[in-house]
Short mmCIF file of C-alpha atoms in Angstrom, two decimals:
data_model
loop_
_atom_site.label_atom_id
_atom_site.label_comp_id
_atom_site.label_asym_id
_atom_site.label_seq_id
_atom_site.Cartn_x
_atom_site.Cartn_y
_atom_site.Cartn_z
CA VAL C 161 27.74 5.80 -2.38
CA GLU C 162 26.56 4.58 -5.58
CA ASN C 163 28.16 1.22 -5.25
CA VAL C 164 26.78 0.59 -1.78
CA PRO C 165 23.83 -1.77 -2.00
CA ARG C 166 20.71 0.35 -0.94
CA PHE C 167 19.36 -2.84 1.07
CA LYS C 168 22.44 -3.29 3.20
CA GLN C 169 23.69 -0.81 5.89
CA ILE C 170 27.01 -0.20 7.05
CA GLU C 171 29.11 0.98 9.90
CA LEU C 172 31.48 3.75 9.46
CA HIS C 173 34.27 3.95 11.72
CA ALA C 174 36.48 6.83 10.37
CA SER C 175 38.03 7.98 13.92
CA SER C 176 41.47 9.61 14.03
CA ASN C 177 41.14 10.67 10.20
CA PRO C 178 41.43 14.42 8.83
CA ILE C 179 37.92 14.34 7.75
CA GLY C 180 37.42 17.96 8.61
CA PRO C 181 34.21 19.95 8.00
CA GLU C 182 34.42 19.37 4.27
CA GLY C 183 34.41 15.89 4.58
CA CYS C 184 31.21 16.31 6.51
CA THR C 185 29.27 17.84 3.71
CA HIS C 186 29.62 14.38 1.91
CA LEU C 187 29.22 12.21 4.80
CA LYS C 188 25.65 13.79 5.72
CA ALA C 189 24.54 12.06 2.78
CA LEU C 190 24.79 8.77 4.31
CA ILE C 191 22.92 9.54 7.14
CA SER C 192 19.86 10.83 5.38
CA SER C 193 17.59 7.69 3.61
CA GLN C 194 16.41 8.72 0.10
CA SER C 195 13.31 7.51 -2.11
CA GLY C 196 12.33 5.10 1.09
CA TYR C 197 15.21 3.47 1.77
CA LYS C 198 17.07 3.06 5.13
CA SER C 199 20.14 5.07 5.72
CA ILE C 200 23.14 3.50 4.24
CA VAL C 201 25.19 4.00 7.57
CA LYS C 202 23.56 2.46 10.67
CA LYS C 203 26.34 3.77 13.06
CA MET C 204 28.88 6.16 12.32
CA SER C 205 32.12 6.99 14.40
CA LEU C 206 33.85 10.27 13.94
CA LYS C 207 36.16 10.22 16.99
CA LYS C 208 38.97 13.15 16.65
CA CYS C 209 38.38 13.90 13.04
CA SER C 210 38.61 17.52 13.41
CA ILE C 211 34.99 18.49 12.10
CA GLY C 212 34.63 21.18 14.47
CA ASP C 213 31.35 23.28 14.69
CA GLU C 214 30.97 23.62 10.84
CA GLY C 215 31.50 19.89 10.03
CA PHE C 216 28.90 19.06 12.93
CA ALA C 217 26.25 21.42 11.65
CA SER C 218 26.53 19.59 8.09
CA LEU C 219 25.66 16.60 9.66
CA VAL C 220 22.78 17.95 11.72
CA GLU C 221 21.19 19.14 8.50
CA SER C 222 21.06 15.56 7.56
CA PHE C 223 18.27 15.47 10.18
CA ARG C 224 16.09 17.59 8.02
CA LYS C 225 15.24 14.50 6.17
CA PRO C 226 14.30 10.86 7.31
CA CYS C 227 17.04 8.83 8.67
CA ASP C 228 15.55 5.65 8.75
CA ALA C 229 17.60 3.10 10.72
CA PHE C 230 20.33 5.53 11.61
CA SER C 231 21.08 4.61 15.05
CA SER C 232 24.49 6.02 16.40
CA LEU C 233 26.59 8.91 16.13
CA ASP C 234 29.74 9.52 17.93
CA VAL C 235 31.46 12.85 17.53
CA SER C 236 33.78 12.86 20.19
CA ASP C 237 37.01 15.13 20.61
CA ASN C 238 36.13 17.19 17.49
CA CYS C 239 36.06 20.81 18.99
CA ILE C 240 32.49 21.12 18.99
CA GLY C 241 31.29 24.02 20.68
CA GLU C 242 27.85 25.58 21.76
CA LYS C 243 26.83 26.88 18.29
CA SER C 244 26.25 23.47 16.42
CA ILE C 245 24.83 21.92 19.75
CA LEU C 246 22.41 24.50 19.60
CA ALA C 247 21.43 23.51 16.10
CA LEU C 248 21.44 20.00 16.99
CA ALA C 249 18.82 20.80 19.70
CA ASP C 250 16.51 22.50 17.07
CA ALA C 251 16.79 19.53 14.77
CA LEU C 252 15.97 17.07 17.57
CA LYS C 253 12.84 19.21 18.44
CA GLU C 254 11.71 19.96 15.00
CA ASN C 255 12.48 16.85 13.10
CA GLN C 256 11.46 14.14 15.52
CA SER C 257 9.72 12.17 13.10
CA ASN C 258 12.95 11.90 10.90
CA ILE C 259 14.98 10.57 13.58
CA LYS C 260 13.34 7.62 14.99
CA SER C 261 15.84 5.19 15.17
CA LEU C 262 18.71 7.47 16.61
CA THR C 263 19.43 5.60 20.39
CA SER C 264 23.18 6.68 20.78
CA LEU C 265 24.93 10.05 20.93
CA ASN C 266 28.48 10.56 21.92
CA LEU C 267 29.52 14.05 22.43
CA ALA C 268 32.64 13.65 25.09
CA ASN C 269 35.45 15.57 25.04
CA ASN C 270 34.07 18.76 23.07
CA SER C 271 33.83 22.13 25.18
CA ILE C 272 30.24 22.73 24.66
CA GLY C 273 29.56 24.41 28.31
CA ASP C 274 26.58 24.40 30.09
CA ASP C 275 24.20 26.61 27.95
CA GLY C 276 24.55 24.63 24.73
CA LEU C 277 23.96 21.25 27.16
CA VAL C 278 21.14 22.87 28.99
CA ALA C 279 19.35 23.40 25.36
CA LEU C 280 20.28 20.12 23.99
CA VAL C 281 18.76 18.44 27.18
CA GLY C 282 15.64 20.50 26.71
CA SER C 283 15.43 18.95 23.53
CA LEU C 284 15.06 15.23 24.93
CA ASN C 285 11.65 13.80 26.51
CA GLN C 286 10.96 14.78 30.04
CA LYS C 287 8.27 13.49 32.08
CA ASP C 288 4.85 15.35 30.90
CA GLU C 289 6.75 17.26 28.11
CA GLU C 290 7.46 16.79 24.68
CA GLY C 291 10.98 15.97 23.12
CA ASN C 292 13.13 13.44 21.45
CA SER C 293 12.33 10.14 23.06
CA THR C 294 14.79 7.80 20.76
CA ILE C 295 17.91 8.73 22.26
CA GLU C 296 18.83 6.41 25.37
CA ILE C 297 22.38 6.67 25.30
CA LEU C 298 24.15 10.06 25.95
CA ASP C 299 27.95 10.62 26.64
CA LEU C 300 28.75 14.00 27.88
CA SER C 301 32.05 13.33 29.45
CA SER C 302 34.44 16.24 29.71
CA THR C 303 31.98 18.70 27.93
CA LYS C 304 32.02 21.20 30.49
CA ALA C 305 28.77 20.31 31.78
CA GLY C 306 27.73 22.58 34.69
CA ILE C 307 25.20 21.86 37.49
CA LYS C 308 22.22 23.03 35.75
CA ALA C 309 22.68 20.78 32.66
CA ALA C 310 23.90 17.67 34.91
CA VAL C 311 20.51 18.39 36.73
CA GLU C 312 18.37 18.38 33.62
CA VAL C 313 19.91 15.49 32.01
CA LEU C 314 18.51 13.54 35.00
CA LYS C 315 15.26 14.60 34.63
CA CYS C 316 14.89 13.26 30.97
CA SER C 317 12.53 10.03 30.81
CA SER C 318 14.04 8.74 27.56
CA LEU C 319 17.54 8.22 28.76
CA ARG C 320 18.99 4.43 30.03
CA SER C 321 22.78 5.53 30.22
CA VAL C 322 24.40 8.91 30.86
CA ARG C 323 28.20 9.73 31.35
CA LEU C 324 29.14 12.92 32.99
CA PHE C 325 32.67 12.05 33.54
CA ASN C 326 35.24 14.70 34.24
CA ASN C 327 32.89 17.69 34.17
CA ASN C 328 33.97 19.36 37.79
CA LEU C 329 30.61 19.03 39.18
CA GLY C 330 32.12 19.08 42.51
CA SER C 331 30.30 18.66 46.09
CA GLU C 332 27.93 21.24 45.02
CA GLY C 333 26.96 19.30 42.08
CA PHE C 334 26.71 16.33 43.85
CA GLU C 335 24.43 17.90 46.34
CA ALA C 336 22.21 18.84 43.68
CA LEU C 337 21.82 15.56 41.97
CA ALA C 338 21.12 13.57 45.35
CA PRO C 339 17.70 14.81 45.32
CA LEU C 340 17.23 13.47 41.88
CA LEU C 341 18.23 9.96 42.78
CA ILE C 342 16.15 9.52 45.85
CA GLY C 343 15.13 5.74 45.52
CA GLY C 344 17.29 5.29 42.52
CA HIS C 345 16.11 6.27 39.16
CA GLN C 346 13.13 5.23 37.12
CA THR C 347 14.92 5.38 33.65
CA LEU C 348 18.53 5.43 34.08
CA ASP C 349 20.34 2.20 34.46
CA HIS C 350 23.72 3.33 34.12
CA LEU C 351 25.00 6.79 35.62
CA ASP C 352 28.91 7.82 35.13
CA LEU C 353 29.63 10.50 37.72
CA GLY C 354 33.58 9.89 37.86
CA GLY C 355 36.14 12.23 37.59
CA ASN C 356 33.94 15.15 39.19
CA ARG C 357 36.16 15.82 42.39
CA ALA C 358 33.32 15.66 44.96
CA LYS C 359 34.32 15.51 48.75
CA GLU C 360 33.41 12.61 50.50
CA SER C 361 30.43 14.18 52.39
CA ALA C 362 28.76 14.68 49.07
CA VAL C 363 29.25 11.55 47.54
CA VAL C 364 28.03 9.95 51.18
CA SER C 365 24.67 12.23 50.50
CA LEU C 366 24.38 11.21 46.96
CA LEU C 367 24.64 7.27 48.12
CA LYS C 368 22.19 7.91 50.96
CA ALA C 369 19.64 9.20 48.40
CA VAL C 370 20.10 6.03 46.22
CA MET C 371 19.80 3.45 48.97
CA ILE C 372 16.64 4.97 50.14
CA LYS C 373 13.81 2.16 49.30
CA GLN C 374 10.62 3.44 47.96
CA GLU C 375 7.41 1.53 47.88
CA PRO C 376 7.01 0.47 45.09
CA ASP C 377 10.44 0.23 44.37
CA ASN C 378 10.55 1.14 40.43
CA SER C 379 14.51 2.13 40.56
CA MET C 380 16.23 0.73 37.20
CA LEU C 381 19.62 1.81 38.50
CA ARG C 382 22.23 -0.59 38.14
CA THR C 383 25.51 0.95 37.83
CA ILE C 384 27.12 3.90 39.19
CA GLU C 385 30.35 4.79 38.37
CA LEU C 386 31.81 7.13 41.06
CA GLY C 387 35.73 6.86 40.79
CA GLY C 388 37.82 10.24 40.82
CA ASN C 389 35.91 11.59 43.59
CA GLU C 390 36.70 11.55 47.44
CA VAL C 391 36.24 8.33 49.12
CA GLY C 392 37.24 7.24 52.41
CA GLU C 393 35.89 5.13 55.37
CA GLU C 394 32.44 6.53 55.40
CA VAL C 395 31.77 5.77 51.46
CA GLU C 396 33.65 2.33 51.87
CA LYS C 397 31.11 1.49 55.07
CA LEU C 398 28.08 2.63 52.75
CA LEU C 399 29.17 0.65 49.88
CA LYS C 400 29.20 -2.68 51.88
CA GLU C 401 25.51 -1.66 53.24
CA MET C 402 24.71 -0.97 49.56
CA LYS C 403 25.04 -4.56 48.91
CA SER C 404 22.45 -5.68 51.19
CA ILE C 405 19.95 -2.95 50.71
CA ARG C 406 20.18 -2.51 46.85
CA PRO C 407 21.98 -5.84 45.80
CA GLU C 408 21.19 -5.05 41.93
CA LEU C 409 23.94 -2.12 42.10
#
């Protein structure tokens, strides 16, 4: 750490290395800024590094100090569960002034579960409620997100890109999300709902909601990913209509 110039930030890509929980106790020092300097690391990618709950909790501790210019954290595929996610939710709520530049968070392929994710999403900014407003890109693919977490994440007003791929939301999940997508979405420009095994009727309901044009039309939605759900003639027909009704999609 002492040999890295304090005025130059780096990107750390350490994926698929056996860092483990102990390694995270050292890495957290790269996230926290000290003595008025920016964080040494701007982006940290620790995909598949076996850090677990203990290691992730160590990284979250860094948010107790200012983390100036630290913008991206990827801890996907690390056996992270509900326990450390609850710690993250608390940190995002209690230390907002320390995490002003964190814009991207990747939690994919961790068996977090609905309760942990509901708590996490509850710490993010929602309309008329306080919360973290810097995170714009959130990847919750294969995190065992349930319908409740999926609904809550679409209520967040600061997110621009959300991935809910492969969470078995099913038809019931799509039906629950459809009302939140009437007329598109006012903040999201990218939404991945692929791999959720919804029946075609539910996919149709969701697409029809998006196709509704409201006045004024404030939708920012530009991409919806739906692969891995049932698609037939009716969906294909709607997608053709979508080109004329919402050419931006």
